[in-house]
Amino acid sequence: MSAGPVSRVKKVNNEFQKFNGPVFHLIGNHCLYNLPRDKLLPFLKIPCLNGHACYDFSPGPEHRLVVLDGYDISAIGWPRGHPKTLQALEFLGKKNPNSDKNSPAGLLGLERRFVMFNGAAGREQLKWLDGILQDARKLEQKVIVCCHLPLDLCASSQEALLWNYDEAMNVIHQYNCVKACLSGHDHKGGHSTDSHGIHHRSFEAALESPPGTDAFGH
């Protein structure tokens, strides 16, 4: 691995360190294009649960934030022969007939999410999420779920959704403690309120900001 990707990630991370407060990261496809997860997670000080980049924390007793690893099952980030990579490639082989697995060409409707720049939350992670939400409900906490990949169609394009967004939302919808789901990935951004009253907010991509203007999602 060349010094280029490391220096680029370090440069960006140094800017975050200037913030006078805690910083919490979650992983997305663009950072995994630069560094594999075994290098990226320690570098960004992301807690690692059995190799998964998912964790939770409470800024106060009444609230909890849950960070999901949307590239738990993925063809990017893991070593080439890793079981997670092989599982993702097998899945894509069944769902996407294109030679370029990053292309949704010919895929219809929600099938357009089955592209290589997306991923899935595995069963172990969904079981972990269920346990976290059970605990939050007992503690009467309000929960915000964060994932790079959007979890609701109405807040995102079809191409940007988590492969198994429906399974993740089936877990989340069992608990009335979840108030919002925050995401990125879909560069244009979006907002929706689902059938359970949960707000979904996809933040605009800073890189889409026109030259000479401020770049931020809001």
mmCIF file with all atom_site columns, N, CA and C in Angstrom, residues 11-74:
data_model
loop_
_atom_site.group_PDB
_atom_site.id
_atom_site.type_symbol
_atom_site.label_atom_id
_atom_site.label_alt_id
_atom_site.label_comp_id
_atom_site.label_asym_id
_atom_site.label_entity_id
_atom_site.label_seq_id
_atom_site.pdbx_PDB_ins_code
_atom_site.Cartn_x
_atom_site.Cartn_y
_atom_site.Cartn_z
_atom_site.occupancy
_atom_site.B_iso_or_equiv
_atom_site.pdbx_formal_charge
_atom_site.auth_seq_id
_atom_site.auth_comp_id
_atom_site.auth_asym_id
_atom_site.auth_atom_id
_atom_site.pdbx_PDB_model_num
ATOM 1   N N  . LYS A 1 11 ? -4.521  13.621 6.267  1.00 0.00 ? 11 LYS A N  1
ATOM 2   C CA . LYS A 1 11 ? -4.753  15.053 6.076  1.00 0.00 ? 11 LYS A CA 1
ATOM 3   C C  . LYS A 1 11 ? -6.186  15.428 6.429  1.00 0.00 ? 11 LYS A C  1
ATOM 4   N N  . VAL A 1 12 ? -7.141  14.618 5.965  1.00 0.00 ? 12 VAL A N  1
ATOM 5   C CA . VAL A 1 12 ? -8.548  14.873 6.278  1.00 0.00 ? 12 VAL A CA 1
ATOM 6   C C  . VAL A 1 12 ? -8.808  14.698 7.771  1.00 0.00 ? 12 VAL A C  1
ATOM 7   N N  . ASN A 1 13 ? -8.258  13.639 8.344  1.00 0.00 ? 13 ASN A N  1
ATOM 8   C CA . ASN A 1 13 ? -8.485  13.370 9.764  1.00 0.00 ? 13 ASN A CA 1
ATOM 9   C C  . ASN A 1 13 ? -7.897  14.467 10.643 1.00 0.00 ? 13 ASN A C  1
ATOM 10  N N  . ASN A 1 14 ? -6.781  15.056 10.216 1.00 0.00 ? 14 ASN A N  1
ATOM 11  C CA . ASN A 1 14 ? -6.176  16.146 10.990 1.00 0.00 ? 14 ASN A CA 1
ATOM 12  C C  . ASN A 1 14 ? -7.119  17.337 11.109 1.00 0.00 ? 14 ASN A C  1
ATOM 13  N N  . GLU A 1 15 ? -7.933  17.564 10.079 1.00 0.00 ? 15 GLU A N  1
ATOM 14  C CA . GLU A 1 15 ? -8.891  18.667 10.132 1.00 0.00 ? 15 GLU A CA 1
ATOM 15  C C  . GLU A 1 15 ? -9.960  18.397 11.200 1.00 0.00 ? 15 GLU A C  1
ATOM 16  N N  . PHE A 1 16 ? -10.394 17.142 11.290 1.00 0.00 ? 16 PHE A N  1
ATOM 17  C CA . PHE A 1 16 ? -11.375 16.795 12.317 1.00 0.00 ? 16 PHE A CA 1
ATOM 18  C C  . PHE A 1 16 ? -10.805 16.990 13.719 1.00 0.00 ? 16 PHE A C  1
ATOM 19  N N  . GLN A 1 17 ? -9.508  16.738 13.877 1.00 0.00 ? 17 GLN A N  1
ATOM 20  C CA . GLN A 1 17 ? -8.889  16.848 15.192 1.00 0.00 ? 17 GLN A CA 1
ATOM 21  C C  . GLN A 1 17 ? -8.851  18.278 15.701 1.00 0.00 ? 17 GLN A C  1
ATOM 22  N N  . LYS A 1 18 ? -9.042  19.240 14.808 1.00 0.00 ? 18 LYS A N  1
ATOM 23  C CA . LYS A 1 18 ? -9.052  20.645 15.216 1.00 0.00 ? 18 LYS A CA 1
ATOM 24  C C  . LYS A 1 18 ? -10.354 21.026 15.917 1.00 0.00 ? 18 LYS A C  1
ATOM 25  N N  . PHE A 1 19 ? -11.367 20.175 15.766 1.00 0.00 ? 19 PHE A N  1
ATOM 26  C CA . PHE A 1 19 ? -12.663 20.470 16.384 1.00 0.00 ? 19 PHE A CA 1
ATOM 27  C C  . PHE A 1 19 ? -12.572 20.326 17.891 1.00 0.00 ? 19 PHE A C  1
ATOM 28  N N  . ASN A 1 20 ? -13.086 21.300 18.592 1.00 0.00 ? 20 ASN A N  1
ATOM 29  C CA . ASN A 1 20 ? -13.015 21.301 20.058 1.00 0.00 ? 20 ASN A CA 1
ATOM 30  C C  . ASN A 1 20 ? -14.191 20.518 20.630 1.00 0.00 ? 20 ASN A C  1
ATOM 31  N N  . GLY A 1 21 ? -14.128 19.204 20.500 1.00 0.00 ? 21 GLY A N  1
ATOM 32  C CA . GLY A 1 21 ? -15.193 18.326 20.979 1.00 0.00 ? 21 GLY A CA 1
ATOM 33  C C  . GLY A 1 21 ? -14.965 16.920 20.455 1.00 0.00 ? 21 GLY A C  1
ATOM 34  N N  . PRO A 1 22 ? -15.788 15.990 20.887 1.00 0.00 ? 22 PRO A N  1
ATOM 35  C CA . PRO A 1 22 ? -15.621 14.611 20.434 1.00 0.00 ? 22 PRO A CA 1
ATOM 36  C C  . PRO A 1 22 ? -16.017 14.457 18.965 1.00 0.00 ? 22 PRO A C  1
ATOM 37  N N  . VAL A 1 23 ? -15.318 13.574 18.260 1.00 0.00 ? 23 VAL A N  1
ATOM 38  C CA . VAL A 1 23 ? -15.603 13.273 16.854 1.00 0.00 ? 23 VAL A CA 1
ATOM 39  C C  . VAL A 1 23 ? -15.830 11.775 16.728 1.00 0.00 ? 23 VAL A C  1
ATOM 40  N N  . PHE A 1 24 ? -16.919 11.394 16.077 1.00 0.00 ? 24 PHE A N  1
ATOM 41  C CA . PHE A 1 24 ? -17.250 9.984  15.879 1.00 0.00 ? 24 PHE A CA 1
ATOM 42  C C  . PHE A 1 24 ? -17.367 9.720  14.381 1.00 0.00 ? 24 PHE A C  1
ATOM 43  N N  . HIS A 1 25 ? -16.651 8.719  13.917 1.00 0.00 ? 25 HIS A N  1
ATOM 44  C CA . HIS A 1 25 ? -16.620 8.401  12.492 1.00 0.00 ? 25 HIS A CA 1
ATOM 45  C C  . HIS A 1 25 ? -17.465 7.160  12.196 1.00 0.00 ? 25 HIS A C  1
ATOM 46  N N  . LEU A 1 26 ? -17.952 7.090  10.955 1.00 0.00 ? 26 LEU A N  1
ATOM 47  C CA . LEU A 1 26 ? -18.480 5.830  10.435 1.00 0.00 ? 26 LEU A CA 1
ATOM 48  C C  . LEU A 1 26 ? -17.902 5.650  9.038  1.00 0.00 ? 26 LEU A C  1
ATOM 49  N N  . ILE A 1 27 ? -17.832 4.409  8.574  1.00 0.00 ? 27 ILE A N  1
ATOM 50  C CA . ILE A 1 27 ? -17.146 4.148  7.317  1.00 0.00 ? 27 ILE A CA 1
ATOM 51  C C  . ILE A 1 27 ? -18.117 4.166  6.134  1.00 0.00 ? 27 ILE A C  1
ATOM 52  N N  . GLY A 1 28 ? -17.589 4.589  4.985  1.00 0.00 ? 28 GLY A N  1
ATOM 53  C CA . GLY A 1 28 ? -18.332 4.586  3.738  1.00 0.00 ? 28 GLY A CA 1
ATOM 54  C C  . GLY A 1 28 ? -17.456 4.064  2.614  1.00 0.00 ? 28 GLY A C  1
ATOM 55  N N  . ASN A 1 29 ? -18.007 3.999  1.425  1.00 0.00 ? 29 ASN A N  1
ATOM 56  C CA . ASN A 1 29 ? -17.271 3.392  0.317  1.00 0.00 ? 29 ASN A CA 1
ATOM 57  C C  . ASN A 1 29 ? -16.032 4.194  -0.081 1.00 0.00 ? 29 ASN A C  1
ATOM 58  N N  . HIS A 1 30 ? -16.099 5.523  -0.024 1.00 0.00 ? 30 HIS A N  1
ATOM 59  C CA . HIS A 1 30 ? -14.959 6.300  -0.500 1.00 0.00 ? 30 HIS A CA 1
ATOM 60  C C  . HIS A 1 30 ? -13.745 6.163  0.408  1.00 0.00 ? 30 HIS A C  1
ATOM 61  N N  . CYS A 1 31 ? -13.961 6.075  1.713  1.00 0.00 ? 31 CYS A N  1
ATOM 62  C CA . CYS A 1 31 ? -12.800 5.868  2.583  1.00 0.00 ? 31 CYS A CA 1
ATOM 63  C C  . CYS A 1 31 ? -12.249 4.452  2.421  1.00 0.00 ? 31 CYS A C  1
ATOM 64  N N  . LEU A 1 32 ? -13.119 3.482  2.124  1.00 0.00 ? 32 LEU A N  1
ATOM 65  C CA . LEU A 1 32 ? -12.650 2.114  1.899  1.00 0.00 ? 32 LEU A CA 1
ATOM 66  C C  . LEU A 1 32 ? -11.939 1.962  0.554  1.00 0.00 ? 32 LEU A C  1
ATOM 67  N N  . TYR A 1 33 ? -12.196 2.873  -0.377 1.00 0.00 ? 33 TYR A N  1
ATOM 68  C CA . TYR A 1 33 ? -11.423 2.871  -1.627 1.00 0.00 ? 33 TYR A CA 1
ATOM 69  C C  . TYR A 1 33 ? -9.975  3.265  -1.362 1.00 0.00 ? 33 TYR A C  1
ATOM 70  N N  . ASN A 1 34 ? -9.761  4.069  -0.307 1.00 0.00 ? 34 ASN A N  1
ATOM 71  C CA . ASN A 1 34 ? -8.422  4.555  0.006  1.00 0.00 ? 34 ASN A CA 1
ATOM 72  C C  . ASN A 1 34 ? -7.648  3.629  0.928  1.00 0.00 ? 34 ASN A C  1
ATOM 73  N N  . LEU A 1 35 ? -8.337  3.103  1.947  1.00 0.00 ? 35 LEU A N  1
ATOM 74  C CA . LEU A 1 35 ? -7.668  2.227  2.910  1.00 0.00 ? 35 LEU A CA 1
ATOM 75  C C  . LEU A 1 35 ? -8.539  1.014  3.199  1.00 0.00 ? 35 LEU A C  1
ATOM 76  N N  . PRO A 1 36 ? -7.941  -0.173 3.335  1.00 0.00 ? 36 PRO A N  1
ATOM 77  C CA . PRO A 1 36 ? -8.717  -1.330 3.782  1.00 0.00 ? 36 PRO A CA 1
ATOM 78  C C  . PRO A 1 36 ? -9.135  -1.136 5.225  1.00 0.00 ? 36 PRO A C  1
ATOM 79  N N  . ARG A 1 37 ? -10.181 -1.833 5.625  1.00 0.00 ? 37 ARG A N  1
ATOM 80  C CA . ARG A 1 37 ? -10.735 -1.574 6.960  1.00 0.00 ? 37 ARG A CA 1
ATOM 81  C C  . ARG A 1 37 ? -9.773  -1.909 8.087  1.00 0.00 ? 37 ARG A C  1
ATOM 82  N N  . ASP A 1 38 ? -8.871  -2.845 7.889  1.00 0.00 ? 38 ASP A N  1
ATOM 83  C CA . ASP A 1 38 ? -7.944  -3.166 8.975  1.00 0.00 ? 38 ASP A CA 1
ATOM 84  C C  . ASP A 1 38 ? -6.965  -2.024 9.238  1.00 0.00 ? 38 ASP A C  1
ATOM 85  N N  . LYS A 1 39 ? -6.771  -1.151 8.256  1.00 0.00 ? 39 LYS A N  1
ATOM 86  C CA . LYS A 1 39 ? -5.942  0.047  8.455  1.00 0.00 ? 39 LYS A CA 1
ATOM 87  C C  . LYS A 1 39 ? -6.817  1.248  8.828  1.00 0.00 ? 39 LYS A C  1
ATOM 88  N N  . LEU A 1 40 ? -8.001  1.316  8.233  1.00 0.00 ? 40 LEU A N  1
ATOM 89  C CA . LEU A 1 40 ? -8.855  2.488  8.413  1.00 0.00 ? 40 LEU A CA 1
ATOM 90  C C  . LEU A 1 40 ? -9.436  2.592  9.821  1.00 0.00 ? 40 LEU A C  1
ATOM 91  N N  . LEU A 1 41 ? -9.946  1.475  10.356 1.00 0.00 ? 41 LEU A N  1
ATOM 92  C CA . LEU A 1 41 ? -10.645 1.532  11.640 1.00 0.00 ? 41 LEU A CA 1
ATOM 93  C C  . LEU A 1 41 ? -9.742  1.989  12.783 1.00 0.00 ? 41 LEU A C  1
ATOM 94  N N  . PRO A 1 42 ? -8.519  1.439  12.915 1.00 0.00 ? 42 PRO A N  1
ATOM 95  C CA . PRO A 1 42 ? -7.651  1.945  13.989 1.00 0.00 ? 42 PRO A CA 1
ATOM 96  C C  . PRO A 1 42 ? -7.245  3.402  13.765 1.00 0.00 ? 42 PRO A C  1
ATOM 97  N N  . PHE A 1 43 ? -7.042  3.760  12.497 1.00 0.00 ? 43 PHE A N  1
ATOM 98  C CA . PHE A 1 43 ? -6.616  5.114  12.177 1.00 0.00 ? 43 PHE A CA 1
ATOM 99  C C  . PHE A 1 43 ? -7.656  6.134  12.619 1.00 0.00 ? 43 PHE A C  1
ATOM 100 N N  . LEU A 1 44 ? -8.933  5.824  12.405 1.00 0.00 ? 44 LEU A N  1
ATOM 101 C CA . LEU A 1 44 ? -10.025 6.725  12.785 1.00 0.00 ? 44 LEU A CA 1
ATOM 102 C C  . LEU A 1 44 ? -10.547 6.446  14.195 1.00 0.00 ? 44 LEU A C  1
ATOM 103 N N  . LYS A 1 45 ? -9.906  5.512  14.883 1.00 0.00 ? 45 LYS A N  1
ATOM 104 C CA . LYS A 1 45 ? -10.297 5.143  16.252 1.00 0.00 ? 45 LYS A CA 1
ATOM 105 C C  . LYS A 1 45 ? -11.761 4.709  16.317 1.00 0.00 ? 45 LYS A C  1
ATOM 106 N N  . ILE A 1 46 ? -12.170 3.929  15.310 1.00 0.00 ? 46 ILE A N  1
ATOM 107 C CA . ILE A 1 46 ? -13.525 3.397  15.277 1.00 0.00 ? 46 ILE A CA 1
ATOM 108 C C  . ILE A 1 46 ? -13.549 2.095  16.061 1.00 0.00 ? 46 ILE A C  1
ATOM 109 N N  . PRO A 1 47 ? -14.409 1.965  17.059 1.00 0.00 ? 47 PRO A N  1
ATOM 110 C CA . PRO A 1 47 ? -14.497 0.711  17.810 1.00 0.00 ? 47 PRO A CA 1
ATOM 111 C C  . PRO A 1 47 ? -14.798 -0.454 16.865 1.00 0.00 ? 47 PRO A C  1
ATOM 112 N N  . CYS A 1 48 ? -14.211 -1.583 17.143 1.00 0.00 ? 48 CYS A N  1
ATOM 113 C CA . CYS A 1 48 ? -14.352 -2.739 16.259 1.00 0.00 ? 48 CYS A CA 1
ATOM 114 C C  . CYS A 1 48 ? -14.987 -3.886 17.032 1.00 0.00 ? 48 CYS A C  1
ATOM 115 N N  . LEU A 1 49 ? -16.152 -4.354 16.570 1.00 0.00 ? 49 LEU A N  1
ATOM 116 C CA . LEU A 1 49 ? -16.873 -5.452 17.208 1.00 0.00 ? 49 LEU A CA 1
ATOM 117 C C  . LEU A 1 49 ? -16.771 -6.675 16.310 1.00 0.00 ? 49 LEU A C  1
ATOM 118 N N  . ASN A 1 50 ? -15.851 -7.578 16.637 1.00 0.00 ? 50 ASN A N  1
ATOM 119 C CA . ASN A 1 50 ? -15.629 -8.781 15.821 1.00 0.00 ? 50 ASN A CA 1
ATOM 120 C C  . ASN A 1 50 ? -15.400 -8.438 14.351 1.00 0.00 ? 50 ASN A C  1
ATOM 121 N N  . GLY A 1 51 ? -14.654 -7.379 14.109 1.00 0.00 ? 51 GLY A N  1
ATOM 122 C CA . GLY A 1 51 ? -14.363 -6.959 12.750 1.00 0.00 ? 51 GLY A CA 1
ATOM 123 C C  . GLY A 1 51 ? -15.367 -6.002 12.161 1.00 0.00 ? 51 GLY A C  1
ATOM 124 N N  . HIS A 1 52 ? -16.511 -5.830 12.835 1.00 0.00 ? 52 HIS A N  1
ATOM 125 C CA . HIS A 1 52 ? -17.538 -4.914 12.352 1.00 0.00 ? 52 HIS A CA 1
ATOM 126 C C  . HIS A 1 52 ? -17.266 -3.502 12.873 1.00 0.00 ? 52 HIS A C  1
ATOM 127 N N  . ALA A 1 53 ? -17.527 -2.509 12.032 1.00 0.00 ? 53 ALA A N  1
ATOM 128 C CA . ALA A 1 53 ? -17.334 -1.115 12.437 1.00 0.00 ? 53 ALA A CA 1
ATOM 129 C C  . ALA A 1 53 ? -18.640 -0.533 12.943 1.00 0.00 ? 53 ALA A C  1
ATOM 130 N N  . CYS A 1 54 ? -19.284 -1.239 13.857 1.00 0.00 ? 54 CYS A N  1
ATOM 131 C CA . CYS A 1 54 ? -20.532 -0.762 14.450 1.00 0.00 ? 54 CYS A CA 1
ATOM 132 C C  . CYS A 1 54 ? -20.321 -0.563 15.944 1.00 0.00 ? 54 CYS A C  1
ATOM 133 N N  . TYR A 1 55 ? -20.952 0.476  16.474 1.00 0.00 ? 55 TYR A N  1
ATOM 134 C CA . TYR A 1 55 ? -20.807 0.773  17.894 1.00 0.00 ? 55 TYR A CA 1
ATOM 135 C C  . TYR A 1 55 ? -21.936 1.706  18.320 1.00 0.00 ? 55 TYR A C  1
ATOM 136 N N  . ASP A 1 56 ? -22.056 1.917  19.601 1.00 0.00 ? 56 ASP A N  1
ATOM 137 C CA . ASP A 1 56 ? -23.064 2.840  20.114 1.00 0.00 ? 56 ASP A CA 1
ATOM 138 C C  . ASP A 1 56 ? -22.465 3.654  21.251 1.00 0.00 ? 56 ASP A C  1
ATOM 139 N N  . PHE A 1 57 ? -23.062 4.800  21.512 1.00 0.00 ? 57 PHE A N  1
ATOM 140 C CA . PHE A 1 57 ? -22.625 5.624  22.630 1.00 0.00 ? 57 PHE A CA 1
ATOM 141 C C  . PHE A 1 57 ? -23.775 6.526  23.049 1.00 0.00 ? 57 PHE A C  1
ATOM 142 N N  . SER A 1 58 ? -23.702 7.011  24.283 1.00 0.00 ? 58 SER A N  1
ATOM 143 C CA . SER A 1 58 ? -24.730 7.889  24.830 1.00 0.00 ? 58 SER A CA 1
ATOM 144 C C  . SER A 1 58 ? -24.102 9.230  25.205 1.00 0.00 ? 58 SER A C  1
ATOM 145 N N  . PRO A 1 59 ? -24.493 10.320 24.527 1.00 0.00 ? 59 PRO A N  1
ATOM 146 C CA . PRO A 1 59 ? -23.991 11.645 24.910 1.00 0.00 ? 59 PRO A CA 1
ATOM 147 C C  . PRO A 1 59 ? -24.587 12.126 26.219 1.00 0.00 ? 59 PRO A C  1
ATOM 148 N N  . GLY A 1 60 ? -25.675 11.490 26.636 1.00 0.00 ? 60 GLY A N  1
ATOM 149 C CA . GLY A 1 60 ? -26.345 11.794 27.895 1.00 0.00 ? 60 GLY A CA 1
ATOM 150 C C  . GLY A 1 60 ? -27.265 10.641 28.229 1.00 0.00 ? 60 GLY A C  1
ATOM 151 N N  . PRO A 1 61 ? -27.787 10.582 29.442 1.00 0.00 ? 61 PRO A N  1
ATOM 152 C CA . PRO A 1 61 ? -28.573 9.425  29.866 1.00 0.00 ? 61 PRO A CA 1
ATOM 153 C C  . PRO A 1 61 ? -29.866 9.213  29.080 1.00 0.00 ? 61 PRO A C  1
ATOM 154 N N  . GLU A 1 62 ? -30.380 10.246 28.418 1.00 0.00 ? 62 GLU A N  1
ATOM 155 C CA . GLU A 1 62 ? -31.666 10.130 27.741 1.00 0.00 ? 62 GLU A CA 1
ATOM 156 C C  . GLU A 1 62 ? -31.538 9.806  26.251 1.00 0.00 ? 62 GLU A C  1
ATOM 157 N N  . HIS A 1 63 ? -30.318 9.756  25.742 1.00 0.00 ? 63 HIS A N  1
ATOM 158 C CA . HIS A 1 63 ? -30.134 9.573  24.310 1.00 0.00 ? 63 HIS A CA 1
ATOM 159 C C  . HIS A 1 63 ? -29.049 8.537  24.011 1.00 0.00 ? 63 HIS A C  1
ATOM 160 N N  . ARG A 1 64 ? -29.193 7.903  22.854 1.00 0.00 ? 64 ARG A N  1
ATOM 161 C CA . ARG A 1 64 ? -28.183 6.946  22.392 1.00 0.00 ? 64 ARG A CA 1
ATOM 162 C C  . ARG A 1 64 ? -28.051 7.054  20.878 1.00 0.00 ? 64 ARG A C  1
ATOM 163 N N  . LEU A 1 65 ? -26.832 7.039  20.410 1.00 0.00 ? 65 LEU A N  1
ATOM 164 C CA . LEU A 1 65 ? -26.556 6.986  18.982 1.00 0.00 ? 65 LEU A CA 1
ATOM 165 C C  . LEU A 1 65 ? -25.997 5.615  18.635 1.00 0.00 ? 65 LEU A C  1
ATOM 166 N N  . VAL A 1 66 ? -26.515 5.041  17.576 1.00 0.00 ? 66 VAL A N  1
ATOM 167 C CA . VAL A 1 66 ? -26.091 3.713  17.134 1.00 0.00 ? 66 VAL A CA 1
ATOM 168 C C  . VAL A 1 66 ? -25.504 3.846  15.733 1.00 0.00 ? 66 VAL A C  1
ATOM 169 N N  . VAL A 1 67 ? -24.269 3.428  15.563 1.00 0.00 ? 67 VAL A N  1
ATOM 170 C CA . VAL A 1 67 ? -23.573 3.525  14.285 1.00 0.00 ? 67 VAL A CA 1
ATOM 171 C C  . VAL A 1 67 ? -23.497 2.141  13.654 1.00 0.00 ? 67 VAL A C  1
ATOM 172 N N  . LEU A 1 68 ? -24.076 2.001  12.477 1.00 0.00 ? 68 LEU A N  1
ATOM 173 C CA . LEU A 1 68 ? -24.073 0.723  11.763 1.00 0.00 ? 68 LEU A CA 1
ATOM 174 C C  . LEU A 1 68 ? -22.934 0.661  10.754 1.00 0.00 ? 68 LEU A C  1
ATOM 175 N N  . ASP A 1 69 ? -22.477 -0.535 10.488 1.00 0.00 ? 69 ASP A N  1
ATOM 176 C CA . ASP A 1 69 ? -21.460 -0.809 9.472  1.00 0.00 ? 69 ASP A CA 1
ATOM 177 C C  . ASP A 1 69 ? -22.176 -1.272 8.206  1.00 0.00 ? 69 ASP A C  1
ATOM 178 N N  . GLY A 1 70 ? -22.407 -0.345 7.268  1.00 0.00 ? 70 GLY A N  1
ATOM 179 C CA . GLY A 1 70 ? -23.116 -0.678 6.043  1.00 0.00 ? 70 GLY A CA 1
ATOM 180 C C  . GLY A 1 70 ? -22.299 -1.482 5.058  1.00 0.00 ? 70 GLY A C  1
ATOM 181 N N  . TYR A 1 71 ? -21.013 -1.674 5.348  1.00 0.00 ? 71 TYR A N  1
ATOM 182 C CA . TYR A 1 71 ? -20.138 -2.466 4.475  1.00 0.00 ? 71 TYR A CA 1
ATOM 183 C C  . TYR A 1 71 ? -19.633 -3.711 5.196  1.00 0.00 ? 71 TYR A C  1
ATOM 184 N N  . ASP A 1 72 ? -20.466 -4.180 6.113  1.00 0.00 ? 72 ASP A N  1
ATOM 185 C CA . ASP A 1 72 ? -20.208 -5.433 6.823  1.00 0.00 ? 72 ASP A CA 1
ATOM 186 C C  . ASP A 1 72 ? -20.086 -6.577 5.804  1.00 0.00 ? 72 ASP A C  1
ATOM 187 N N  . ILE A 1 73 ? -21.077 -6.704 4.934  1.00 0.00 ? 73 ILE A N  1
ATOM 188 C CA . ILE A 1 73 ? -21.011 -7.635 3.806  1.00 0.00 ? 73 ILE A CA 1
ATOM 189 C C  . ILE A 1 73 ? -20.747 -6.778 2.575  1.00 0.00 ? 73 ILE A C  1
ATOM 190 N N  . SER A 1 74 ? -19.542 -6.866 2.022  1.00 0.00 ? 74 SER A N  1
ATOM 191 C CA . SER A 1 74 ? -19.158 -5.943 0.960  1.00 0.00 ? 74 SER A CA 1
ATOM 192 C C  . SER A 1 74 ? -17.997 -6.501 0.154  1.00 0.00 ? 74 SER A C  1
#
